[in-house]
Amino acid sequence: MTGFRKITVALSEELAAALDAAVERGDYPTTGEIVREALNQWQRQRRLRDDEIAELRRLIQEGLDSGPAVEGNFDVEDIKRRGRAKLAELRAAEQ
């Protein structure tokens, strides 16, 4: 960040009191530092969410590109059987 720009925001009394209390406790040097940290965290969360959405879109497209489901390739009982066997293996390995 090369420059700074001052922005004024209106907060509820409750939020303003929480910021003031954090500064008074010594958690932060200024209320501005709290807001900057909160905005940085918000940006990180948005980037992660955007990455997750992009991955979901990729997986959906991969599924669409794989073609239609073929009758007979989807055996629910076989899937359950294999899942139970895998669970039994994992439980045995834990003991």
Backbone as CSV, one residue per row, in Angstrom:
resi,resn,N_x,N_y,N_z,CA_x,CA_y,CA_z,C_x,C_y,C_z
1,MET,0.844,-1.167,0.000,0.000,0.000,0.000,0.892,1.233,0.000
2,THR,0.817,2.030,-1.039,1.710,3.183,-1.152,1.145,4.441,-0.533
3,GLY,-0.141,4.624,-0.603,-0.744,5.831,-0.057,-1.921,5.497,0.820
4,PHE,-2.385,6.501,1.468,-3.536,6.314,2.342,-4.616,7.298,1.945
5,ARG,-5.826,6.904,2.175,-6.979,7.759,1.924,-7.878,7.680,3.135
6,LYS,-8.253,8.809,3.638,-9.111,8.853,4.821,-10.557,8.674,4.388
7,ILE,-11.242,7.748,5.049,-12.641,7.478,4.783,-13.391,7.556,6.110
8,THR,-14.518,8.183,6.100,-15.339,8.298,7.303,-16.481,7.305,7.211
9,VAL,-16.681,6.564,8.285,-17.789,5.603,8.333,-18.600,5.853,9.599
10,ALA,-19.873,5.550,9.514,-20.751,5.674,10.680,-20.947,4.274,11.264
11,LEU,-20.724,4.137,12.550,-20.889,2.863,13.249,-21.962,2.999,14.311
12,SER,-22.565,1.876,14.636,-23.516,1.886,15.748,-22.749,2.163,17.039
13,GLU,-23.458,2.620,18.030,-22.819,2.880,19.327,-22.151,1.618,19.863
14,GLU,-22.801,0.482,19.659,-22.271,-0.792,20.151,-20.916,-1.106,19.503
15,LEU,-20.839,-0.961,18.168,-19.573,-1.230,17.481,-18.501,-0.213,17.871
16,ALA,-18.880,1.049,17.957,-17.917,2.079,18.343,-17.372,1.808,19.744
17,ALA,-18.251,1.387,20.654,-17.820,1.073,22.020,-16.879,-0.126,22.023
18,ALA,-17.146,-1.108,21.171,-16.272,-2.286,21.098,-14.890,-1.885,20.588
19,LEU,-14.838,-1.004,19.604,-13.540,-0.522,19.104,-12.796,0.235,20.199
20,ASP,-13.500,1.147,20.860,-12.873,1.925,21.937,-12.347,1.017,23.038
21,ALA,-13.117,0.003,23.396,-12.707,-0.918,24.463,-11.448,-1.690,24.064
22,ALA,-11.366,-2.103,22.807,-10.177,-2.834,22.347,-8.937,-1.954,22.421
23,VAL,-9.087,-0.682,22.082,-7.957,0.250,22.176,-7.595,0.491,23.631
24,GLU,-8.592,0.679,24.485,-8.334,0.913,25.913,-7.639,-0.275,26.568
25,ARG,-7.976,-1.501,26.138,-7.327,-2.702,26.684,-5.896,-2.845,26.178
26,GLY,-5.576,-2.109,25.149,-4.238,-2.212,24.576,-4.132,-3.267,23.491
27,ASP,-5.281,-3.778,23.037,-5.259,-4.776,21.971,-4.777,-4.170,20.658
28,TYR,-5.083,-2.909,20.441,-4.721,-2.185,19.227,-4.305,-0.772,19.603
29,PRO,-3.413,-0.190,18.814,-3.008,1.181,19.133,-4.080,2.214,18.783
30,THR,-4.861,1.943,17.739,-5.891,2.888,17.312,-7.090,2.121,16.761
31,THR,-8.222,2.814,16.683,-9.401,2.196,16.068,-9.161,1.969,14.577
32,GLY,-8.367,2.801,13.966,-8.037,2.624,12.554,-7.339,1.301,12.296
33,GLU,-6.462,0.897,13.225,-5.774,-0.396,13.083,-6.765,-1.553,13.122
34,ILE,-7.784,-1.435,13.966,-8.811,-2.484,14.049,-9.550,-2.581,12.720
35,VAL,-9.934,-1.445,12.193,-10.672,-1.426,10.939,-9.809,-1.967,9.801
36,ARG,-8.532,-1.586,9.750,-7.632,-2.100,8.709,-7.506,-3.620,8.800
37,GLU,-7.340,-4.141,10.014,-7.243,-5.593,10.180,-8.530,-6.284,9.741
38,ALA,-9.659,-5.714,10.113,-10.949,-6.296,9.728,-11.107,-6.297,8.209
39,LEU,-10.698,-5.217,7.552,-10.810,-5.154,6.093,-9.845,-6.121,5.415
40,ASN,-8.657,-6.274,5.959,-7.708,-7.256,5.401,-8.264,-8.668,5.517
41,GLN,-8.856,-8.988,6.658,-9.458,-10.301,6.849,-10.625,-10.491,5.879
42,TRP,-11.426,-9.478,5.699,-12.553,-9.521,4.763,-12.053,-9.806,3.349
43,GLN,-10.971,-9.141,2.961,-10.408,-9.380,1.623,-9.914,-10.821,1.481
44,ARG,-9.239,-11.342,2.494,-8.754,-12.725,2.444,-9.918,-13.703,2.314
45,GLN,-10.963,-13.480,3.088,-12.131,-14.364,3.034,-12.798,-14.314,1.665
46,ARG,-12.883,-13.141,1.079,-13.494,-13.019,-0.267,-12.652,-13.755,-1.303
47,ARG,-11.318,-13.636,-1.197,-10.444,-14.349,-2.150,-10.625,-15.850,-2.006
48,LEU,-10.686,-16.332,-0.755,-10.897,-17.765,-0.526,-12.242,-18.214,-1.081
49,ARG,-13.283,-17.427,-0.828,-14.613,-17.752,-1.341,-14.604,-17.772,-2.872
50,ASP,-13.954,-16.791,-3.474,-13.884,-16.741,-4.930,-13.134,-17.957,-5.476
51,ASP,-12.060,-18.366,-4.785,-11.315,-19.566,-5.206,-12.187,-20.813,-5.087
52,GLU,-12.957,-20.906,-3.994,-13.839,-22.063,-3.808,-14.929,-22.100,-4.878
53,ILE,-15.477,-20.955,-5.213,-16.502,-20.901,-6.256,-15.903,-21.308,-7.597
54,ALA,-14.700,-20.829,-7.891,-14.048,-21.197,-9.151,-13.808,-22.707,-9.208
55,GLU,-13.404,-23.304,-8.091,-13.177,-24.751,-8.053,-14.487,-25.515,-8.247
56,LEU,-15.558,-25.047,-7.612,-16.859,-25.692,-7.803,-17.313,-25.599,-9.254
57,ARG,-17.108,-24.446,-9.863,-17.474,-24.292,-11.279,-16.668,-25.237,-12.155
58,ARG,-15.371,-25.375,-11.826,-14.515,-26.280,-12.593,-15.009,-27.715,-12.467
59,LEU,-15.350,-28.118,-11.241,-15.822,-29.479,-11.013,-17.165,-29.735,-11.694
60,ILE,-18.036,-28.736,-11.653,-19.321,-28.882,-12.340,-19.096,-29.056,-13.840
61,GLN,-18.220,-28.232,-14.403,-17.944,-28.340,-15.830,-17.314,-29.687,-16.165
62,GLU,-16.417,-30.153,-15.279,-15.802,-31.464,-15.486,-16.879,-32.548,-15.525
63,GLY,-17.854,-32.442,-14.620,-18.949,-33.404,-14.607,-19.789,-33.322,-15.865
64,LEU,-20.094,-32.116,-16.293,-20.868,-31.941,-17.520,-20.119,-32.477,-18.735
65,ASP,-18.818,-32.207,-18.773,-17.998,-32.652,-19.905,-17.831,-34.168,-19.950
66,SER,-18.024,-34.827,-18.809,-17.828,-36.280,-18.769,-18.965,-37.031,-19.458
67,GLY,-20.015,-36.304,-19.794,-21.117,-36.933,-20.518,-22.228,-37.379,-19.592
68,PRO,-23.284,-37.882,-20.179,-24.440,-38.292,-19.369,-24.134,-39.553,-18.570
69,ALA,-24.875,-39.688,-17.472,-24.749,-40.897,-16.662,-25.254,-42.085,-17.477
70,VAL,-24.586,-43.204,-17.283,-24.960,-44.403,-18.027,-25.636,-45.376,-17.073
71,GLU,-26.792,-45.844,-17.442,-27.550,-46.806,-16.637,-26.650,-48.001,-16.327
72,GLY,-26.657,-48.423,-15.097,-25.894,-49.608,-14.726,-24.533,-49.285,-14.127
73,ASN,-24.032,-48.083,-14.315,-22.737,-47.700,-13.738,-22.876,-47.166,-12.325
74,PHE,-24.088,-47.101,-11.831,-24.344,-46.513,-10.529,-25.076,-47.532,-9.671
75,ASP,-24.319,-48.271,-8.860,-24.878,-49.319,-8.012,-24.816,-48.849,-6.565
76,VAL,-25.941,-48.396,-6.058,-26.005,-47.852,-4.708,-25.546,-48.870,-3.677
77,GLU,-25.961,-50.099,-3.800,-25.580,-51.121,-2.822,-24.072,-51.363,-2.841
78,ASP,-23.466,-51.339,-4.019,-22.012,-51.507,-4.122,-21.290,-50.330,-3.466
79,ILE,-21.800,-49.136,-3.680,-21.195,-47.950,-3.073,-21.281,-48.051,-1.553
80,LYS,-22.422,-48.442,-1.031,-22.579,-48.610,0.422,-21.625,-49.670,0.956
81,ARG,-21.518,-50.794,0.252,-20.654,-51.894,0.676,-19.190,-51.444,0.746
82,ARG,-18.749,-50.757,-0.308,-17.365,-50.276,-0.324,-17.127,-49.226,0.757
83,GLY,-18.113,-48.361,0.992,-17.993,-47.345,2.041,-17.890,-47.967,3.418
84,ARG,-18.715,-48.987,3.669,-18.664,-49.665,4.971,-17.336,-50.391,5.170
85,ALA,-16.820,-50.985,4.104,-15.531,-51.675,4.186,-14.414,-50.677,4.490
86,LYS,-14.454,-49.518,3.835,-13.440,-48.482,4.067,-13.527,-47.963,5.496
87,LEU,-14.742,-47.767,5.995,-14.930,-47.319,7.372,-14.385,-48.351,8.356
88,ALA,-14.634,-49.621,8.101,-14.118,-50.680,8.972,-12.591,-50.674,8.970
89,GLU,-11.989,-50.459,7.801,-10.518,-50.383,7.712,-9.987,-49.224,8.544
90,LEU,-10.620,-48.062,8.430,-10.172,-46.884,9.167,-10.304,-47.092,10.677
91,ARG,-11.402,-47.698,11.086,-11.608,-47.943,12.532,-10.588,-48.962,13.039
92,ALA,-10.284,-49.979,12.252,-9.309,-50.970,12.659,-7.915,-50.342,12.776
93,ALA,-7.602,-49.428,11.883,-6.291,-48.774,11.899,-6.147,-47.849,13.118
94,GLU,-7.258,-47.321,13.610,-7.217,-46.430,14.772,-6.940,-47.183,16.063
95,GLN,-7.244,-48.468,16.097,-7.092,-49.249,17.337,-5.718,-49.787,17.509
